[in-house]
mmCIF file of C-alpha atoms in Angstrom:
data_model
loop_
_atom_site.group_PDB
_atom_site.id
_atom_site.type_symbol
_atom_site.label_atom_id
_atom_site.label_comp_id
_atom_site.label_asym_id
_atom_site.label_seq_id
_atom_site.Cartn_x
_atom_site.Cartn_y
_atom_site.Cartn_z
ATOM 1 C CA UNK A 1 1.093 15.372 -17.385
ATOM 2 C CA UNK A 2 3.899 14.427 -15.041
ATOM 3 C CA UNK A 3 4.283 11.114 -13.287
ATOM 4 C CA UNK A 4 6.400 12.539 -10.495
ATOM 5 C CA UNK A 5 9.530 13.191 -12.550
ATOM 6 C CA UNK A 6 10.825 16.052 -14.643
ATOM 7 C CA UNK A 7 9.204 19.445 -15.125
ATOM 8 C CA UNK A 8 5.691 20.055 -14.032
ATOM 9 C CA UNK A 9 3.101 20.197 -16.781
ATOM 10 C CA UNK A 10 1.564 23.602 -17.466
ATOM 11 C CA UNK A 11 -2.185 23.895 -17.089
ATOM 12 C CA UNK A 12 -4.257 25.407 -19.827
ATOM 13 C CA UNK A 13 -7.857 24.822 -18.722
ATOM 14 C CA UNK A 14 -9.419 28.203 -17.956
ATOM 15 C CA UNK A 15 -11.191 26.972 -14.799
ATOM 16 C CA UNK A 16 -7.996 25.741 -13.158
ATOM 17 C CA UNK A 17 -6.179 28.929 -14.107
ATOM 18 C CA UNK A 18 -9.064 31.056 -12.869
ATOM 19 C CA UNK A 19 -8.810 29.253 -9.519
ATOM 20 C CA UNK A 20 -5.121 30.198 -9.317
ATOM 21 C CA UNK A 21 -3.532 26.921 -10.401
ATOM 22 C CA UNK A 22 -0.638 27.015 -12.833
ATOM 23 C CA UNK A 23 0.598 23.423 -13.002
ATOM 24 C CA UNK A 24 -0.303 19.786 -12.323
ATOM 25 C CA UNK A 25 1.409 16.552 -11.286
ATOM 26 C CA UNK A 26 -0.362 13.387 -12.384
ATOM 27 C CA UNK A 27 0.071 9.907 -10.900
ATOM 28 C CA UNK A 28 -1.584 6.899 -12.571
ATOM 29 C CA UNK A 29 -4.285 4.863 -10.863
ATOM 30 C CA UNK A 30 -3.346 1.365 -11.970
ATOM 31 C CA UNK A 31 -4.916 -2.051 -11.601
ATOM 32 C CA UNK A 32 -2.206 -4.542 -12.413
ATOM 33 C CA UNK A 33 -0.787 -3.106 -15.643
ATOM 34 C CA UNK A 34 -3.915 -1.213 -16.724
ATOM 35 C CA UNK A 35 -4.283 2.496 -16.009
ATOM 36 C CA UNK A 36 -7.839 3.224 -14.865
ATOM 37 C CA UNK A 37 -7.456 6.900 -14.025
ATOM 38 C CA UNK A 38 -5.118 9.441 -12.472
ATOM 39 C CA UNK A 39 -4.484 11.238 -9.222
ATOM 40 C CA UNK A 40 -3.928 14.852 -10.256
ATOM 41 C CA UNK A 41 -2.312 17.330 -7.885
ATOM 42 C CA UNK A 42 -2.832 20.950 -8.845
ATOM 43 C CA UNK A 43 -0.154 23.482 -7.920
ATOM 44 C CA UNK A 44 -0.104 27.241 -7.797
ATOM 45 C CA UNK A 45 3.547 27.273 -8.950
ATOM 46 C CA UNK A 46 5.523 24.869 -11.120
ATOM 47 C CA UNK A 47 7.834 22.947 -8.803
ATOM 48 C CA UNK A 48 9.199 19.411 -9.256
ATOM 49 C CA UNK A 49 8.230 16.519 -6.988
ATOM 50 C CA UNK A 50 11.137 15.071 -5.017
ATOM 51 C CA UNK A 51 11.743 11.320 -5.594
ATOM 52 C CA UNK A 52 10.755 10.414 -2.010
ATOM 53 C CA UNK A 53 7.558 12.464 -2.372
ATOM 54 C CA UNK A 54 6.836 10.795 -5.716
ATOM 55 C CA UNK A 55 6.988 7.353 -4.037
ATOM 56 C CA UNK A 56 4.606 8.522 -1.322
ATOM 57 C CA UNK A 57 2.228 10.042 -3.870
ATOM 58 C CA UNK A 58 2.276 6.871 -5.980
ATOM 59 C CA UNK A 59 1.379 4.915 -2.828
ATOM 60 C CA UNK A 60 -1.488 7.370 -2.280
ATOM 61 C CA UNK A 61 -2.581 6.732 -5.875
ATOM 62 C CA UNK A 62 -2.536 2.993 -5.085
ATOM 63 C CA UNK A 63 -4.751 3.594 -2.076
ATOM 64 C CA UNK A 64 -7.082 5.699 -4.209
ATOM 65 C CA UNK A 65 -7.255 2.849 -6.746
ATOM 66 C CA UNK A 66 -8.258 0.404 -4.032
ATOM 67 C CA UNK A 67 -10.874 2.837 -2.727
ATOM 68 C CA UNK A 68 -12.353 3.353 -6.173
ATOM 69 C CA UNK A 69 -12.523 -0.379 -6.844
ATOM 70 C CA UNK A 70 -14.051 -1.316 -3.487
ATOM 71 C CA UNK A 71 -16.472 1.592 -3.114
ATOM 72 C CA UNK A 72 -20.121 0.690 -3.025
ATOM 73 C CA UNK A 73 -23.247 2.825 -3.092
ATOM 74 C CA UNK A 74 -24.847 0.409 -0.663
ATOM 75 C CA UNK A 75 -24.510 1.504 2.962
ATOM 76 C CA UNK A 76 -22.691 -0.916 5.209
ATOM 77 C CA UNK A 77 -24.951 -3.227 7.137
ATOM 78 C CA UNK A 78 -24.067 -4.168 10.728
ATOM 79 C CA UNK A 79 -23.233 -7.665 9.477
ATOM 80 C CA UNK A 80 -20.707 -6.219 6.992
ATOM 81 C CA UNK A 81 -19.001 -4.229 9.732
ATOM 82 C CA UNK A 82 -18.781 -7.275 11.998
ATOM 83 C CA UNK A 83 -17.424 -9.432 9.174
ATOM 84 C CA UNK A 84 -14.766 -6.881 8.220
ATOM 85 C CA UNK A 85 -13.775 -6.339 11.842
ATOM 86 C CA UNK A 86 -13.428 -10.083 12.393
ATOM 87 C CA UNK A 87 -11.322 -10.409 9.243
ATOM 88 C CA UNK A 88 -9.033 -7.567 10.346
ATOM 89 C CA UNK A 89 -8.641 -9.059 13.826
ATOM 90 C CA UNK A 90 -7.925 -12.477 12.351
ATOM 91 C CA UNK A 91 -5.253 -11.044 10.039
ATOM 92 C CA UNK A 92 -3.694 -9.177 12.983
ATOM 93 C CA UNK A 93 -3.668 -12.388 15.028
ATOM 94 C CA UNK A 94 -1.849 -14.238 12.247
ATOM 95 C CA UNK A 95 0.764 -11.434 12.023
ATOM 96 C CA UNK A 96 1.230 -11.455 15.803
ATOM 97 C CA UNK A 97 1.545 -15.246 15.892
ATOM 98 C CA UNK A 98 4.133 -15.205 13.097
ATOM 99 C CA UNK A 99 6.088 -12.434 14.838
ATOM 100 C CA UNK A 100 6.006 -14.504 18.025
ATOM 101 C CA UNK A 101 7.322 -17.538 16.151
ATOM 102 C CA UNK A 102 10.218 -15.494 14.796
ATOM 103 C CA UNK A 103 10.875 -13.952 18.221
ATOM 104 C CA UNK A 104 10.951 -17.340 19.957
ATOM 105 C CA UNK A 105 13.201 -18.869 17.306
ATOM 106 C CA UNK A 106 15.755 -16.029 17.240
ATOM 107 C CA UNK A 107 15.452 -14.966 20.910
ATOM 108 C CA UNK A 108 14.395 -11.461 19.898
ATOM 109 C CA UNK A 109 11.439 -9.281 20.869
ATOM 110 C CA UNK A 110 8.103 -9.635 19.087
ATOM 111 C CA UNK A 111 8.622 -6.111 17.714
ATOM 112 C CA UNK A 112 11.908 -7.229 16.166
ATOM 113 C CA UNK A 113 10.109 -10.324 14.882
ATOM 114 C CA UNK A 114 7.525 -8.227 13.039
ATOM 115 C CA UNK A 115 10.306 -6.045 11.617
ATOM 116 C CA UNK A 116 12.100 -9.154 10.307
ATOM 117 C CA UNK A 117 8.837 -10.418 8.822
ATOM 118 C CA UNK A 118 8.244 -7.093 7.039
ATOM 119 C CA UNK A 119 11.850 -7.018 5.776
ATOM 120 C CA UNK A 120 11.537 -10.551 4.408
ATOM 121 C CA UNK A 121 8.221 -9.694 2.751
ATOM 122 C CA UNK A 122 9.643 -6.550 1.128
ATOM 123 C CA UNK A 123 12.802 -8.338 -0.024
ATOM 124 C CA UNK A 124 10.735 -11.131 -1.589
ATOM 125 C CA UNK A 125 8.012 -8.869 -3.048
ATOM 126 C CA UNK A 126 5.313 -10.431 -0.904
ATOM 127 C CA UNK A 127 2.680 -9.035 1.402
ATOM 128 C CA UNK A 128 3.548 -9.344 5.108
ATOM 129 C CA UNK A 129 0.153 -10.993 5.661
ATOM 130 C CA UNK A 130 1.045 -13.715 3.125
ATOM 131 C CA UNK A 131 4.443 -14.362 4.733
ATOM 132 C CA UNK A 132 2.773 -14.532 8.155
ATOM 133 C CA UNK A 133 0.170 -16.974 6.824
ATOM 134 C CA UNK A 134 2.936 -19.157 5.351
ATOM 135 C CA UNK A 135 4.779 -19.159 8.686
ATOM 136 C CA UNK A 136 1.700 -20.040 10.728
ATOM 137 C CA UNK A 137 0.651 -22.778 8.278
ATOM 138 C CA UNK A 138 4.233 -24.142 8.289
ATOM 139 C CA UNK A 139 4.744 -23.577 4.557
ATOM 140 C CA UNK A 140 7.712 -21.398 5.519
ATOM 141 C CA UNK A 141 10.100 -21.913 8.413
ATOM 142 C CA UNK A 142 11.106 -19.177 10.843
ATOM 143 C CA UNK A 143 14.724 -19.987 10.016
ATOM 144 C CA UNK A 144 14.080 -19.223 6.319
ATOM 145 C CA UNK A 145 12.726 -15.788 7.213
ATOM 146 C CA UNK A 146 15.431 -15.023 9.759
ATOM 147 C CA UNK A 147 18.372 -15.977 7.520
ATOM 148 C CA UNK A 148 17.034 -14.854 4.151
ATOM 149 C CA UNK A 149 19.096 -12.635 1.907
ATOM 150 C CA UNK A 150 17.308 -10.428 -0.639
#
């Protein structure tokens, strides 16, 4: 199996070969440091995955991990939908407020403020939502975000 680097693994299972597949790329589904499965991409020809594609595919594997861990057999109730929608809107409001704080402090547009927030979050290995929450709750100053070096 290949984790996005090096030569593509050759398939041997008769069913995959009978369907016309000759190779596979495999990306781990990980929860923290534990592998809980794999995202396997079957290919008709053995071709390597480019590094930028490997990053995208690993992100897709991360999304698949989240989906697997949050999936429920229970259908969503109207209350669940309302609760999730309210949570998403609340998180968006916090991001917008934080971007506005950065924009007002640095005399930039709110779009530039959100870009600065995302850059700071990436440079400090944090989620943008957490940085925004820290800004809004005054645990982090706009100046710290605007002048931060990675």
